CSV table of N, CA and C and ligand atoms in Angstrom, one decimal:
chain,number,residue,atom,x,y,z
A,221,UNK,N,1.0,-1.1,-0.2
A,221,UNK,CA,0.0,-0.1,0.1
A,221,UNK,C,1.0,1.4,-0.1
A,222,UNK,N,0.2,2.4,-0.8
A,222,UNK,CA,1.4,3.4,-0.8
A,222,UNK,C,0.3,4.8,-0.1
A,223,UNK,N,1.0,5.8,0.7
A,223,UNK,CA,0.6,6.7,1.4
A,223,UNK,C,0.2,7.8,0.3
A,224,UNK,N,-0.3,9.0,1.0
A,224,UNK,CA,-0.8,10.1,-0.2
A,224,UNK,C,0.2,10.7,-1.1
A,225,UNK,N,1.5,10.4,-0.7
A,225,UNK,CA,2.6,10.9,-1.5
A,225,UNK,C,3.1,9.8,-2.6
A,226,UNK,N,2.6,8.6,-2.5
A,226,UNK,CA,2.7,7.6,-3.5
A,226,UNK,C,4.0,6.6,-2.8
A,227,UNK,N,4.4,7.2,-1.5
A,227,UNK,CA,5.6,6.3,-0.9
A,227,UNK,C,5.3,5.1,-0.3
A,228,UNK,N,5.9,4.6,0.6
A,228,UNK,CA,5.4,3.4,1.2
A,228,UNK,C,5.0,3.9,2.7
A,229,UNK,N,4.0,3.4,3.1
A,229,UNK,CA,3.3,3.9,4.3
A,229,UNK,C,4.0,3.4,5.6
A,230,UNK,N,3.9,4.0,6.8
A,230,UNK,CA,4.4,3.5,7.9
A,230,UNK,C,3.9,2.4,8.2
A,231,UNK,N,2.9,2.1,7.9
A,231,UNK,CA,2.1,0.7,8.3
A,231,UNK,C,3.0,-0.5,7.4
A,232,UNK,N,3.2,-0.2,6.2
A,232,UNK,CA,3.8,-1.0,5.4
A,232,UNK,C,5.2,-1.2,6.1
A,233,UNK,N,5.8,-0.2,6.4
A,233,UNK,CA,7.4,-0.3,6.6
A,233,UNK,C,7.7,-1.0,8.0
A,234,UNK,N,6.7,-1.0,8.4
A,234,UNK,CA,7.0,-1.8,10.0
A,234,UNK,C,6.3,-3.1,10.2
A,235,UNK,N,5.9,-3.7,8.9
A,235,UNK,CA,5.3,-5.0,8.7
A,235,UNK,C,3.6,-5.3,8.7
A,236,UNK,N,2.9,-4.2,8.6
A,236,UNK,CA,1.4,-4.0,8.0
A,236,UNK,C,0.6,-4.9,9.2
A,237,UNK,N,-0.2,-5.5,8.8
A,237,UNK,CA,-1.1,-6.2,9.7
A,237,UNK,C,-0.5,-7.0,11.2
A,238,UNK,N,0.2,-7.7,10.6
A,238,UNK,CA,1.0,-8.7,11.5
A,238,UNK,C,1.6,-8.0,12.7
A,239,UNK,N,2.0,-7.0,12.4
A,239,UNK,CA,3.0,-6.0,13.2
A,239,UNK,C,1.8,-5.4,14.4
A,240,UNK,N,0.9,-4.5,13.7
A,240,UNK,CA,0.0,-3.7,14.1
A,240,UNK,C,-1.2,-5.0,15.2
A,241,UNK,N,-1.3,-6.1,14.7
A,241,UNK,CA,-2.3,-7.2,15.3
A,241,UNK,C,-1.4,-7.5,16.6
A,242,UNK,N,-0.3,-7.9,16.7
A,242,UNK,CA,0.5,-8.3,17.5
A,242,UNK,C,0.4,-7.4,18.5
A,243,UNK,N,0.7,-5.9,18.2
A,243,UNK,CA,1.1,-4.9,19.1
A,243,UNK,C,-0.4,-4.7,20.1
A,244,UNK,N,-1.3,-4.5,19.2
A,244,UNK,CA,-2.7,-4.3,19.9
A,244,UNK,C,-2.9,-5.4,20.9
A,245,UNK,N,-2.7,-6.8,20.3
A,245,UNK,CA,-3.0,-8.3,21.5
A,245,UNK,C,-2.1,-7.8,22.6
A,246,UNK,N,-0.8,-7.7,22.2
A,246,UNK,CA,-0.1,-7.5,23.7
A,246,UNK,C,-0.7,-6.4,24.8
A,247,UNK,N,-1.0,-5.5,24.0
A,247,UNK,CA,-1.6,-4.3,24.8
A,247,UNK,C,-2.9,-4.8,25.6
A,248,UNK,N,-3.8,-5.2,25.1
A,248,UNK,CA,-4.9,-5.5,25.5
A,248,UNK,C,-4.8,-6.8,26.7
A,249,UNK,N,-3.8,-7.6,26.5
A,249,UNK,CA,-3.4,-8.8,27.5
A,249,UNK,C,-2.8,-8.1,28.6
A,250,UNK,N,-2.4,-7.0,28.7
A,250,UNK,CA,-1.7,-6.2,29.8
A,250,UNK,C,-3.0,-5.4,30.5
A,251,UNK,N,-3.7,-4.7,29.6
A,251,UNK,CA,-4.9,-4.4,30.1
A,251,UNK,C,-5.9,-5.2,30.8
A,252,UNK,N,-6.1,-6.5,30.5
A,252,UNK,CA,-6.8,-7.4,31.2
A,252,UNK,C,-6.4,-7.8,32.6
A,253,UNK,N,-5.0,-7.6,32.5
A,253,UNK,CA,-4.3,-7.9,33.8
A,253,UNK,C,-4.2,-6.7,35.0
A,254,UNK,N,-4.8,-5.5,34.4
A,254,UNK,CA,-4.8,-4.0,35.4
A,254,UNK,C,-6.4,-4.1,35.8
A,255,UNK,N,-6.5,-4.4,36.9
A,255,UNK,CA,-8.0,-4.3,37.4
A,255,UNK,C,-8.5,-2.5,37.3
A,256,UNK,N,-7.3,-2.0,37.6
A,256,UNK,CA,-7.9,-0.4,37.8
A,256,UNK,C,-8.1,0.2,36.4
A,257,UNK,N,-7.4,-0.2,35.3
A,257,UNK,CA,-7.5,0.4,33.9
A,257,UNK,C,-8.9,-0.6,33.3
A,258,UNK,N,-8.8,-1.7,33.8
A,258,UNK,CA,-10.0,-2.8,33.0
A,258,UNK,C,-11.2,-2.5,33.7
A,259,UNK,N,-11.4,-1.7,34.7
A,259,UNK,CA,-12.6,-1.3,35.2
A,259,UNK,C,-13.3,-0.2,34.4
A,260,UNK,N,-12.5,0.5,33.4
A,260,UNK,CA,-13.1,1.6,32.6
A,260,UNK,C,-13.9,0.8,31.5
A,261,UNK,N,-13.3,-0.1,31.1
A,261,UNK,CA,-13.8,-1.0,29.9
A,261,UNK,C,-15.2,-1.4,30.1
A,262,UNK,N,-16.3,-1.0,29.4
A,262,UNK,CA,-17.5,-1.3,29.8
A,262,UNK,C,-17.9,-2.7,29.6
A,263,UNK,N,-17.3,-3.3,28.2
A,263,UNK,CA,-17.6,-4.7,27.9
A,263,UNK,C,-16.9,-5.8,28.8
A,264,UNK,N,-17.7,-7.1,29.0
A,264,UNK,CA,-17.0,-8.2,29.6
A,264,UNK,C,-16.0,-8.6,28.8
A,265,UNK,N,-16.2,-8.8,27.6
A,265,UNK,CA,-15.3,-9.4,26.4
A,265,UNK,C,-14.4,-7.9,25.8
A,266,UNK,N,-13.1,-8.2,26.1
A,266,UNK,CA,-12.1,-6.9,25.7
A,266,UNK,C,-11.9,-7.3,23.7
A,267,UNK,N,-12.3,-8.5,23.3
A,267,UNK,CA,-12.1,-8.8,22.0
A,267,UNK,C,-12.6,-7.6,21.2
A,268,UNK,N,-13.9,-6.9,21.3
A,268,UNK,CA,-14.4,-6.1,20.6
A,268,UNK,C,-13.4,-4.7,20.6
A,269,UNK,N,-13.1,-4.2,21.7
A,269,UNK,CA,-12.3,-3.0,22.0
A,269,UNK,C,-11.0,-3.2,21.1
A,270,UNK,N,-10.6,-4.3,21.2
A,270,UNK,CA,-9.2,-4.8,20.5
A,270,UNK,C,-9.2,-4.5,19.1
A,271,UNK,N,-10.2,-5.0,18.7
A,271,UNK,CA,-10.6,-4.9,17.1
A,271,UNK,C,-10.7,-3.1,17.0
A,272,UNK,N,-11.3,-2.6,17.6
A,272,UNK,CA,-11.6,-1.0,17.3
A,272,UNK,C,-10.3,-0.4,17.3
A,273,UNK,N,-9.5,-0.6,18.5
A,273,UNK,CA,-8.2,0.1,18.7
A,273,UNK,C,-6.9,-0.4,17.2
A,274,UNK,N,-7.2,-1.7,17.0
A,274,UNK,CA,-6.5,-2.3,16.0
A,274,UNK,C,-7.0,-1.6,14.6
A,275,UNK,N,-8.2,-1.5,13.9
A,275,UNK,CA,-8.3,-0.8,12.9
A,275,UNK,C,-7.9,0.5,12.9
A,276,UNK,N,-8.3,1.2,13.9
A,276,UNK,CA,-8.2,2.8,14.3
A,276,UNK,C,-6.5,2.8,13.7
A,277,UNK,N,-5.6,2.1,14.7
A,277,UNK,CA,-4.3,2.4,14.4
A,277,UNK,C,-3.7,1.9,13.1
A,278,UNK,N,-4.4,0.8,12.5
A,278,UNK,CA,-3.9,0.5,11.0
A,278,UNK,C,-4.4,1.6,10.0
A,279,UNK,N,-5.4,2.3,10.3
A,279,UNK,CA,-5.8,3.3,9.5
A,279,UNK,C,-5.0,4.3,9.7
A,280,UNK,N,-4.8,4.9,10.9
A,280,UNK,CA,-4.1,6.1,11.3
A,280,UNK,C,-2.6,6.0,10.3
A,281,UNK,N,-1.8,4.7,10.5
A,281,UNK,CA,-0.8,4.6,10.1
A,281,UNK,C,-0.6,4.2,8.3
A,282,UNK,N,-1.8,4.5,7.6
A,282,UNK,CA,-1.9,4.2,6.3
A,282,UNK,C,-2.1,3.0,5.7
A,283,UNK,N,-2.4,2.1,6.7
A,283,UNK,CA,-3.0,0.8,6.3
A,283,UNK,C,-4.5,0.9,5.7
A,284,UNK,N,-5.4,-0.2,5.6
A,284,UNK,CA,-6.5,-0.3,5.4
A,284,UNK,C,-7.5,0.7,6.1
A,285,UNK,N,-8.5,1.4,5.4
A,285,UNK,CA,-9.3,2.2,6.2
A,285,UNK,C,-10.7,1.3,6.6
A,286,UNK,N,-10.2,0.5,7.4
A,286,UNK,CA,-11.4,-0.4,7.9
A,286,UNK,C,-12.2,0.2,9.2
A,287,UNK,N,-11.6,1.1,9.7
A,287,UNK,CA,-12.0,2.0,10.8
A,287,UNK,C,-13.2,3.0,10.3
A,288,UNK,N,-12.8,3.6,9.1
A,288,UNK,CA,-13.7,4.7,8.7
A,288,UNK,C,-15.1,3.8,8.3
A,289,UNK,N,-14.8,2.7,7.7
A,289,UNK,CA,-15.9,1.9,6.8
A,289,UNK,C,-16.5,1.7,8.3
A,290,UNK,N,-16.3,1.0,9.3
A,290,UNK,CA,-17.1,0.3,10.4
A,290,UNK,C,-17.4,1.5,11.4
A,291,UNK,N,-16.6,2.6,11.7
A,291,UNK,CA,-17.2,3.2,13.0
A,291,UNK,C,-17.3,4.6,12.4
A,292,UNK,N,-17.0,5.0,11.3
A,292,UNK,CA,-17.0,6.2,10.8
A,292,UNK,C,-15.6,7.2,11.1
A,293,UNK,N,-15.9,8.7,11.3
A,293,UNK,CA,-14.8,9.6,11.7
A,293,UNK,C,-14.3,9.2,13.3
A,294,UNK,N,-13.1,9.1,13.5
A,294,UNK,CA,-12.6,8.5,14.6
A,294,UNK,C,-13.1,9.8,15.8
A,295,UNK,N,-13.0,10.8,15.8
A,295,UNK,CA,-13.3,11.8,17.0
A,295,UNK,C,-13.2,11.0,18.1
A,296,UNK,N,-11.8,10.9,18.5
A,296,UNK,CA,-11.3,10.0,19.7
A,296,UNK,C,-11.7,10.7,21.0
A,297,UNK,N,-11.3,12.1,20.6
A,297,UNK,CA,-11.7,12.8,22.2
A,297,UNK,C,-13.2,12.7,22.8
A,298,UNK,N,-14.0,12.7,21.6
A,298,UNK,CA,-15.5,12.6,22.2
A,298,UNK,C,-15.8,11.2,22.4
A,299,UNK,N,-15.3,10.2,21.6
A,299,UNK,CA,-15.5,8.9,22.1
A,299,UNK,C,-15.1,8.5,23.3
A,300,UNK,N,-13.9,9.2,23.8
A,300,UNK,CA,-13.4,8.9,25.2
A,300,UNK,C,-14.4,9.7,26.3
A,301,UNK,N,-15.0,10.2,26.0
A,301,UNK,CA,-15.7,11.3,27.0
A,301,UNK,C,-16.7,10.4,28.2
A,302,UNK,N,-17.3,9.3,27.6
A,302,UNK,CA,-17.9,8.3,28.7
A,302,UNK,C,-17.2,7.7,29.6
A,303,UNK,N,-15.8,7.8,29.2
A,303,UNK,CA,-14.9,7.2,30.4
A,303,UNK,C,-14.0,8.2,31.1
A,304,UNK,N,-13.8,8.3,32.5
A,304,UNK,CA,-12.8,9.3,32.9
A,304,UNK,C,-11.4,8.9,32.9
A,305,UNK,N,-10.6,9.5,31.9
A,305,UNK,CA,-9.4,9.5,31.6
A,305,UNK,C,-8.7,10.1,32.5
A,306,UNK,N,-8.2,9.8,33.5
A,306,UNK,CA,-7.5,10.9,34.3
A,306,UNK,C,-6.1,10.8,34.2
A,307,UNK,N,-5.1,11.5,34.6
A,307,UNK,CA,-3.8,11.6,34.6
A,307,UNK,C,-3.2,9.8,34.6
A,308,UNK,N,-3.7,9.4,35.9
A,308,UNK,CA,-3.2,8.0,36.4
A,308,UNK,C,-3.4,6.8,35.4
A,309,UNK,N,-4.9,7.1,35.2
A,309,UNK,CA,-5.2,6.2,34.1
A,309,UNK,C,-4.4,6.3,32.5
A,310,UNK,N,-4.3,7.6,32.1
A,310,UNK,CA,-3.2,7.8,31.1
A,310,UNK,C,-1.9,6.9,31.2
A,311,UNK,N,-1.4,7.0,32.3
A,311,UNK,CA,-0.2,6.6,32.9
A,311,UNK,C,-0.3,4.9,32.7
A,312,UNK,N,-1.2,4.7,33.0
A,312,UNK,CA,-1.4,3.0,33.1
A,312,UNK,C,-1.4,2.4,31.7
A,313,UNK,N,-2.3,3.2,30.8
A,313,UNK,CA,-2.6,3.0,29.4
A,313,UNK,C,-1.4,3.0,28.8
A,314,UNK,N,-0.4,4.2,29.0
A,314,UNK,CA,0.6,4.2,28.4
A,314,UNK,C,1.9,3.4,28.5
A,315,UNK,N,1.9,3.1,30.1
A,315,UNK,CA,2.7,1.9,30.4
A,315,UNK,C,2.6,0.6,29.8
A,316,UNK,N,1.4,0.2,29.6
A,316,UNK,CA,1.0,-1.3,29.1
A,316,UNK,C,1.2,-0.8,27.6
A,317,UNK,N,0.8,0.1,26.9
A,317,UNK,CA,1.4,0.2,25.5
A,317,UNK,C,2.8,0.3,25.2
A,318,UNK,N,3.5,0.9,26.0
A,318,UNK,CA,4.9,0.7,26.1
A,318,UNK,C,5.7,-0.5,25.9
A,319,UNK,N,5.0,-1.0,26.8
A,319,UNK,CA,5.3,-2.7,27.0
A,319,UNK,C,5.3,-3.4,25.9
A,320,UNK,N,4.0,-3.2,25.2
A,320,UNK,CA,3.5,-4.0,24.1
A,320,UNK,C,4.4,-3.4,23.1
A,321,UNK,N,4.8,-2.2,22.7
A,321,UNK,CA,5.9,-1.8,21.7
A,321,UNK,C,7.0,-2.3,21.7
A,322,UNK,N,7.7,-2.6,23.2
A,322,UNK,CA,8.9,-3.2,23.4
A,322,UNK,C,8.8,-4.7,22.9
A,323,UNK,N,7.6,-5.2,22.7
A,323,UNK,CA,7.5,-6.7,22.1
A,323,UNK,C,7.7,-6.6,20.8
A,324,UNK,N,7.5,-5.8,19.8
A,324,UNK,CA,7.5,-5.6,18.6
A,324,UNK,C,8.9,-5.4,17.9
A,325,UNK,N,9.7,-4.9,18.6
A,325,UNK,CA,11.1,-4.5,18.4
A,325,UNK,C,10.9,-4.0,16.9
A,326,UNK,N,10.9,-2.8,17.0
A,326,UNK,CA,10.7,-2.0,15.7
A,326,UNK,C,12.2,-1.3,15.4
A,327,UNK,N,12.5,-0.8,14.1
A,327,UNK,CA,14.2,-0.2,14.1
A,327,UNK,C,13.7,1.0,14.9
A,328,UNK,N,15.0,1.7,15.3
A,328,UNK,CA,14.9,2.6,16.3
A,328,UNK,C,13.7,4.0,15.8
A,329,UNK,N,14.1,4.2,14.5
A,329,UNK,CA,13.4,5.5,14.3
A,329,UNK,C,11.8,5.3,14.1
A,330,UNK,N,11.6,4.0,13.7
A,330,UNK,CA,10.2,4.0,13.7
A,330,UNK,C,9.7,3.8,15.2
A,331,UNK,N,10.3,3.2,16.1
A,331,UNK,CA,10.0,3.1,17.4
A,331,UNK,C,9.7,4.4,18.2
A,332,UNK,N,10.8,5.4,17.8
A,332,UNK,CA,10.6,6.8,18.1
A,332,UNK,C,9.4,7.3,17.9
A,333,UNK,N,9.0,7.5,16.5
A,333,UNK,CA,8.0,7.9,15.9
A,333,UNK,C,6.6,7.3,16.6
A,334,UNK,N,6.5,6.1,16.7
A,334,UNK,CA,5.6,5.4,17.1
A,334,UNK,C,5.0,5.8,18.6
A,335,UNK,N,6.3,5.9,19.5
A,335,UNK,CA,6.0,6.2,21.0
A,335,UNK,C,5.5,7.8,21.1
A,336,UNK,N,6.3,8.4,20.2
A,336,UNK,CA,5.9,9.9,20.3
A,336,UNK,C,4.3,9.9,20.0
A,337,UNK,N,4.0,9.6,19.1
A,337,UNK,CA,2.4,9.5,18.7
A,337,UNK,C,1.7,9.2,19.9
A,338,UNK,N,1.9,8.1,20.4
A,338,UNK,CA,1.3,7.4,21.3
A,338,UNK,C,1.0,8.4,22.7
A,339,UNK,N,2.3,9.2,23.3
A,339,UNK,CA,2.3,10.1,24.3
A,339,UNK,C,1.4,11.2,23.8
A,340,UNK,N,1.5,11.5,22.5
A,340,UNK,CA,0.7,12.9,22.2
A,340,UNK,C,-0.9,12.5,22.4
A,341,UNK,N,-1.0,11.2,21.6
A,341,UNK,CA,-2.6,11.3,21.7
A,341,UNK,C,-3.2,10.8,23.2
A,342,UNK,N,-2.3,9.9,23.6
A,342,UNK,CA,-2.9,9.9,25.2
A,342,UNK,C,-3.1,11.0,25.8
A,343,UNK,N,-2.2,12.0,25.9
A,343,UNK,CA,-2.3,13.4,26.5
A,343,UNK,C,-3.6,14.1,25.8
A,344,UNK,N,-3.9,13.9,24.9
A,344,UNK,CA,-4.9,14.8,24.4
A,344,UNK,C,-6.2,14.1,24.9
A,345,UNK,N,-6.5,12.7,25.0
A,345,UNK,CA,-7.6,12.1,25.5
A,345,UNK,C,-7.8,12.3,27.1
A,346,UNK,N,-7.1,12.9,27.9
A,346,UNK,CA,-7.2,13.1,29.5
A,346,UNK,C,-8.5,13.9,29.6
A,347,UNK,N,-9.6,13.7,30.1
A,347,UNK,CA,-10.4,14.4,30.2
A,347,UNK,C,-11.1,14.6,31.5
A,348,UNK,N,-10.3,13.9,32.7
A,348,UNK,CA,-11.0,14.2,33.9
A,348,UNK,C,-9.6,14.3,35.1
A,349,UNK,N,-10.0,14.9,36.2
A,349,UNK,CA,-9.0,14.9,37.2
A,349,UNK,C,-8.9,13.6,38.1
A,350,UNK,N,-7.8,13.7,38.9
A,350,UNK,CA,-7.7,12.7,39.6
A,350,UNK,C,-8.8,12.6,40.7
A,351,UNK,N,-9.6,11.4,41.1
A,351,UNK,CA,-10.5,11.7,42.1
A,351,UNK,C,-10.1,12.2,43.5
A,352,UNK,N,-10.4,12.8,44.2
A,352,UNK,CA,-9.8,13.3,45.3
A,352,UNK,C,-10.3,12.4,46.7
B,167,HEM,C1,-5.2,8.1,27.6
B,167,HEM,C2,-5.5,6.7,28.0
B,167,HEM,C3,-6.5,6.1,27.6
B,167,HEM,C4,-7.7,5.4,28.0
B,167,HEM,C5,-7.7,5.3,29.3
B,167,HEM,C6,-8.4,4.8,27.0
B,167,HEM,C7,-9.9,4.0,27.4
B,167,HEM,C8,-10.6,3.7,26.5
B,167,HEM,C9,-11.8,2.9,26.4
B,167,HEM,C10,-12.4,2.7,27.9
B,167,HEM,C11,-12.5,2.8,25.6
B,167,HEM,C12,-14.0,2.0,25.1
B,167,HEM,C13,-13.7,0.6,24.7
B,167,HEM,C14,-14.5,0.2,23.8
B,167,HEM,O1,-14.0,0.4,22.7
B,167,HEM,O2,-15.4,-0.3,24.0
B,167,HEM,C15,-11.6,3.1,24.4
B,167,HEM,C16,-11.9,3.2,23.0
B,167,HEM,C17,-11.2,3.5,22.2
B,167,HEM,N1,-9.9,4.2,22.4
B,167,HEM,FE1,-9.3,4.5,24.0
B,167,HEM,N2,-8.2,5.0,25.7
B,167,HEM,C18,-6.9,5.7,25.9
B,167,HEM,C19,-6.2,6.2,24.9
B,167,HEM,C20,-6.2,6.0,23.6
B,167,HEM,C21,-5.5,6.4,22.6
B,167,HEM,C22,-4.1,6.8,22.9
B,167,HEM,C23,-6.0,6.1,21.7
B,167,HEM,C24,-5.3,6.0,20.1
B,167,HEM,C25,-4.1,6.0,19.8
B,167,HEM,C26,-7.5,5.3,21.5
B,167,HEM,C27,-8.1,4.8,21.0
B,167,HEM,C28,-9.1,4.2,21.1
B,167,HEM,C29,-10.2,4.0,20.0
B,167,HEM,C30,-9.9,3.8,18.6
B,167,HEM,C31,-11.3,3.2,20.8
B,167,HEM,C32,-12.6,2.9,20.2
B,167,HEM,C33,-13.5,4.1,19.4
B,167,HEM,C34,-14.6,3.4,18.9
B,167,HEM,O3,-14.7,3.3,17.5
B,167,HEM,O4,-15.8,3.7,19.5
B,167,HEM,N3,-7.4,5.3,23.1
B,167,HEM,N4,-10.5,3.9,25.1
């Protein structure tokens, strides 16, 4: 697949579906084992949430546009408003995501680009203060 400028997308450069599926699967395995973060996820089965994050990430990085087809415009901030994303929940989310990124062993430059994006996206989604 090519990106807007006719080059190879980040999605392709890092190994496409296989890489993203492994990343998101590793992430949700960690969410499942973290009761405090897990409590935010409304569904008993994390499978559907895993699917939604996977298709979002694949689309974001230049892969198939399945997210747009299934869910429409991402509007991530709005979609997180039902959940209290406090700074400490953000930190948990990011800690598990970074541990998942560790497992896919990307080349250094790609690894840095991915982590930088994840930090910025997670910061953007904080929508609640710490409960006192
Ligand atoms: C900051 C910490 C975060 C927390 C605590 C959090 C929590 C949640 C929760 C509880 C859901 C609902 C689960 C579901 O899909 O059924 C959700 C959905 C989702 N999150 Fe997050 N999230 C965080 C950060 C992020 C980031 C950084 C991204 C993107 C890079 C992201 C992308 C998504 C997507 C795509 C969905 C599904 C939206 C939809 O189509 O309905 N989240 N998140």
